[in-house]
Every structure is written in structure tokens, then in C-alpha cells.
Coordinates of N, CA and C in Angstrom, one line a residue:
M3 N 0.7 -1.2 -0.1 CA -0.2 -0.2 0.0 C 1.0 1.1 0.1
K4 N 0.4 1.8 -0.6 CA 0.9 3.1 -0.6 C 0.7 4.2 -0.2
V5 N 1.4 5.5 0.8 CA 0.9 6.3 2.0 C 1.7 7.1 1.3
Q6 N 0.9 8.6 1.4 CA 1.1 9.8 1.1 C 0.7 10.7 2.1
L7 N 1.6 11.9 2.9 CA 1.3 12.4 3.9 C 1.3 14.0 3.8
G8 N 0.4 14.4 4.4 CA 0.6 16.0 4.2 C -0.1 16.7 5.2
G9 N 0.1 18.2 5.9 CA -0.2 18.5 6.7 C 0.6 18.9 8.0
G10 N 1.7 20.1 8.2 CA 2.3 20.5 9.1 C 3.7 19.9 8.9
L11 N 4.1 19.8 7.1 CA 5.6 19.5 6.8 C 6.4 21.0 6.8
R12 N 7.1 21.3 7.8 CA 7.8 23.0 7.7 C 9.1 22.5 7.5
T13 N 9.7 21.5 7.5 CA 11.0 22.0 7.5 C 11.8 20.3 6.5
I14 N 12.7 20.7 6.3 CA 13.5 19.1 5.0 C 13.4 18.1 6.2
G15 N 14.1 18.5 7.3 CA 14.2 17.2 8.4 C 12.5 16.5 8.2
Q16 N 11.5 17.3 8.8 CA 11.0 16.3 8.1 C 10.0 15.5 7.2
I17 N 10.2 15.9 6.4 CA 10.3 15.5 5.0 C 10.5 14.3 5.1
E18 N 12.3 14.7 5.5 CA 12.7 13.2 5.5 C 12.4 12.2 6.4
E19 N 12.3 12.6 7.8 CA 11.5 11.3 9.0 C 10.9 10.8 8.2
V20 N 9.3 11.6 7.8 CA 8.1 10.9 7.2 C 8.3 9.9 6.1
L21 N 9.8 10.1 4.7 CA 9.9 9.7 3.8 C 10.3 8.3 4.7
S22 N 11.2 8.2 5.0 CA 12.3 7.5 6.1 C 11.5 6.7 6.7
L23 N 10.0 6.4 7.0 CA 9.5 5.7 7.9 C 8.1 4.9 7.1
G24 N 8.3 5.3 5.6 CA 7.9 4.7 4.4 C 6.7 5.4 3.4
V25 N 6.8 6.6 4.2 CA 5.7 7.2 3.5 C 6.2 7.3 1.8
S26 N 5.0 7.4 0.8 CA 6.1 7.4 -0.3 C 6.1 8.2 -1.0
R27 N 5.1 10.0 -0.7 CA 5.1 11.4 -1.3 C 5.0 11.7 0.1
A28 N 5.3 13.4 0.1 CA 5.1 14.1 1.3 C 4.5 15.1 0.7
I29 N 3.1 15.4 1.3 CA 2.6 16.7 0.3 C 3.0 17.9 1.0
L30 N 3.3 19.2 0.2 CA 3.3 20.5 0.6 C 2.8 21.0 0.3
G31 N 2.2 22.3 1.6 CA 1.1 23.1 1.4 C 2.0 24.5 1.5
T32 N 1.1 25.1 3.0 CA 1.7 26.3 3.7 C 3.3 26.9 2.8
R33 N 4.0 26.5 3.5 CA 5.5 26.6 4.0 C 5.9 26.7 2.2
A34 N 5.5 25.7 1.2 CA 5.8 25.5 -0.2 C 5.4 27.3 -0.7
V35 N 4.0 27.6 -0.5 CA 3.4 28.8 -1.0 C 4.2 30.0 -0.3
Q36 N 4.8 30.0 1.1 CA 4.7 31.6 1.7 C 6.3 31.4 1.1
E37 N 6.8 30.1 0.8 CA 8.3 30.2 0.7 C 8.8 29.5 -0.5
P38 N 8.5 30.2 -1.9 CA 8.6 28.9 -3.0 C 10.0 28.4 -3.0
S39 N 11.0 28.6 -2.8 CA 12.3 28.4 -2.6 C 12.3 27.0 -1.5
F40 N 11.6 26.7 -0.7 CA 11.4 25.8 0.0 C 10.6 24.7 -1.2
G41 N 10.2 24.8 -1.5 CA 9.2 23.6 -2.3 C 10.5 22.9 -3.6
V42 N 11.0 24.0 -3.8 CA 12.4 23.4 -5.0 C 13.4 23.1 -4.4
Q43 N 14.0 23.3 -3.2 CA 14.6 22.7 -2.6 C 14.6 21.3 -1.9
A44 N 13.0 21.3 -1.8 CA 12.5 19.8 -1.4 C 12.3 18.9 -2.6
L45 N 12.2 19.5 -4.1 CA 12.3 18.9 -4.9 C 13.4 18.2 -5.7
E46 N 14.4 19.4 -5.3 CA 15.9 18.8 -5.9 C 16.8 17.7 -5.0
R47 N 15.8 17.8 -3.6 CA 16.7 16.3 -2.6 C 15.9 15.7 -2.7
F48 N 14.8 15.2 -3.0 CA 14.0 14.2 -2.6 C 13.0 13.8 -4.0
G49 N 13.4 14.6 -5.0 CA 12.6 14.5 -6.4 C 10.9 14.6 -6.5
G50 N 10.9 14.8 -8.3 CA 9.6 14.7 -8.0 C 8.6 13.6 -7.6
E51 N 9.3 12.8 -7.4 CA 8.1 11.1 -7.2 C 7.9 11.4 -5.8
R52 N 8.3 12.0 -4.8 CA 8.1 11.7 -4.0 C 7.8 13.3 -3.3
I53 N 8.0 14.3 -3.3 CA 7.0 15.5 -3.7 C 6.0 16.1 -3.9
A54 N 5.0 16.3 -3.8 CA 3.5 16.6 -4.2 C 3.0 18.1 -3.4
F55 N 2.4 18.8 -4.1 CA 2.3 20.3 -3.6 C 1.0 20.5 -3.8
A56 N 0.0 20.8 -2.4 CA -1.3 21.1 -2.5 C -1.1 22.3 -2.2
L57 N -2.0 22.9 -3.3 CA -2.5 24.4 -3.4 C -3.9 24.4 -3.6
D58 N -4.4 25.2 -2.6 CA -5.8 25.7 -2.2 C -5.9 27.2 -3.0
A59 N -7.0 27.5 -3.3 CA -7.0 29.1 -4.4 C -8.6 28.8 -3.5
L60 N -8.5 30.1 -3.7 CA -10.2 31.0 -3.9 C -9.9 32.1 -4.9
D61 N -10.9 32.2 -5.7 CA -10.6 32.9 -7.0 C -9.2 33.3 -7.3
G62 N -8.4 31.8 -7.6 CA -7.2 32.2 -8.3 C -6.1 32.4 -7.3
V63 N -6.7 33.2 -5.8 CA -5.5 33.4 -4.9 C -5.1 32.4 -4.1
L64 N -3.8 31.8 -4.2 CA -3.2 30.4 -3.1 C -4.0 30.9 -1.3
M65 N -4.2 30.6 -0.6 CA -4.5 30.5 0.3 C -4.0 29.5 1.4
V66 N -3.6 30.0 2.5 CA -2.4 29.2 3.3 C -3.5 29.3 5.1
S67 N -2.8 28.7 5.9 CA -3.1 28.2 7.2 C -4.1 27.3 7.4
G68 N -5.0 26.6 6.6 CA -6.1 25.8 6.7 C -7.5 27.1 6.1
W69 N -6.9 27.0 5.1 CA -7.8 28.4 4.3 C -7.8 29.6 4.7
K70 N -7.2 29.9 5.9 CA -7.9 31.3 6.2 C -7.2 32.8 5.8
L71 N -5.7 32.4 5.4 CA -5.0 33.6 4.8 C -4.8 33.4 3.9
P72 N -4.9 35.1 2.7 CA -4.8 34.8 1.4 C -3.3 35.2 1.5
S73 N -2.8 34.7 0.5 CA -1.1 34.4 0.6 C -0.8 35.5 -1.2
G74 N -1.8 36.2 -1.5 CA -1.1 37.1 -2.8 C -0.4 36.7 -3.3
M75 N -0.8 35.2 -3.8 CA 0.0 34.7 -4.8 C -0.9 33.9 -5.3
R76 N -0.6 33.7 -7.2 CA -2.2 33.2 -8.3 C -1.7 32.1 -8.1
V77 N -2.4 31.4 -7.9 CA -2.4 29.6 -8.4 C -1.4 29.6 -9.7
G78 N -1.4 30.1 -10.7 CA -1.0 29.7 -11.8 C 0.3 30.0 -12.1
A79 N 0.7 31.2 -10.7 CA 2.2 31.4 -11.4 C 3.5 29.9 -10.4
L80 N 2.5 30.4 -8.8 CA 3.5 28.8 -8.4 C 3.3 27.8 -9.0
A81 N 2.2 27.3 -9.8 CA 2.0 25.9 -10.4 C 3.4 25.8 -11.4
Q82 N 3.7 26.6 -11.9 CA 4.2 26.8 -13.3 C 5.9 26.4 -12.8
N83 N 5.8 27.6 -11.4 CA 7.1 27.3 -11.2 C 8.0 26.1 -10.4
L84 N 6.9 25.3 -10.1 CA 7.1 24.1 -9.9 C 7.2 23.2 -10.2
V85 N 6.5 23.1 -11.7 CA 6.6 22.1 -12.5 C 8.3 22.1 -13.5
Q86 N 8.2 23.5 -13.7 CA 9.5 23.8 -13.8 C 10.5 23.2 -13.1
A87 N 10.4 23.4 -11.8 CA 11.6 23.1 -10.8 C 11.7 21.2 -11.0
G88 N 10.4 20.7 -10.9 CA 10.2 19.3 -11.3 C 9.2 18.4 -10.5
A89 N 8.1 19.3 -10.2 CA 7.5 19.0 -9.4 C 5.9 18.1 -10.4
R90 N 6.0 16.7 -10.1 CA 5.0 16.3 -10.8 C 3.3 15.7 -10.7
T91 N 3.1 15.9 -8.9 CA 2.0 16.3 -8.5 C 2.1 17.5 -8.1
V92 N 0.9 18.3 -8.6 CA -0.3 19.2 -8.1 C -1.4 19.4 -7.5
I93 N -1.7 19.1 -6.3 CA -3.1 18.9 -6.1 C -4.0 19.9 -5.5
Y94 N -5.1 20.5 -7.0 CA -5.0 21.5 -6.4 C -6.6 21.3 -6.2
T95 N -7.1 22.6 -5.5 CA -8.2 22.5 -4.2 C -8.8 24.3 -4.3
D96 N -10.6 24.0 -5.2 CA -11.0 25.3 -5.2 C -11.5 25.3 -4.4
I97 N -11.4 26.2 -3.2 CA -12.3 26.4 -2.2 C -13.6 27.2 -1.9
R98 N -13.8 27.5 -3.2 CA -15.3 28.4 -2.9 C -16.0 27.2 -3.1
R99 N -15.9 26.1 -3.7 CA -16.9 25.0 -3.9 C -17.1 24.1 -3.1

């Protein structure tokens, strides 16, 4: 069985820990939105097969911290940046629905 884990992963060490426990893919959200270089760093270290991104948006603007705060960043801009950096999985949620 393959297990993916997300929620609260804020450091490279936390990602490394969950992957070492047998999780097949770590899902990054808030920190990757607030600090896109963190997402790129995770991709460089673990690869696009082991890292996915959860991008939650309201009217095209990425939301963070459990959909509570607007980031000011457009979903398309970040998704394109992550794909160019090697992301293979992006989970998009339109939170208006």
C-alpha cells in the first residue's frame, strides 16, 4: 500500500523523517506557498516522485494556514514555477466549491 502524507511539514528534516518511515510521497502546502524556494529545495533533495504540492485557492489566489489567509500569490504562477523545478504532482483545490 502506498501512503501519502501532508499537513504541517515545514522543514526538510520533517520531510526526510516521514519518507524514511515508508511514506511514498510528502505533500507540501503552506510553507511551499509562503516560501517557494522551500518547495524547490525539497524537489531537488527528494525528487518529483516523492514530493507533491497542495495548492488551495480562492478566486485564483492561494490560501494558506487551513484556508484562512490569502497569500497574495496566484495559483498559476506558483504551479508553473514548481513544475519547472520538477514537480510531477500538484493537488489543486478550489475552496469556493
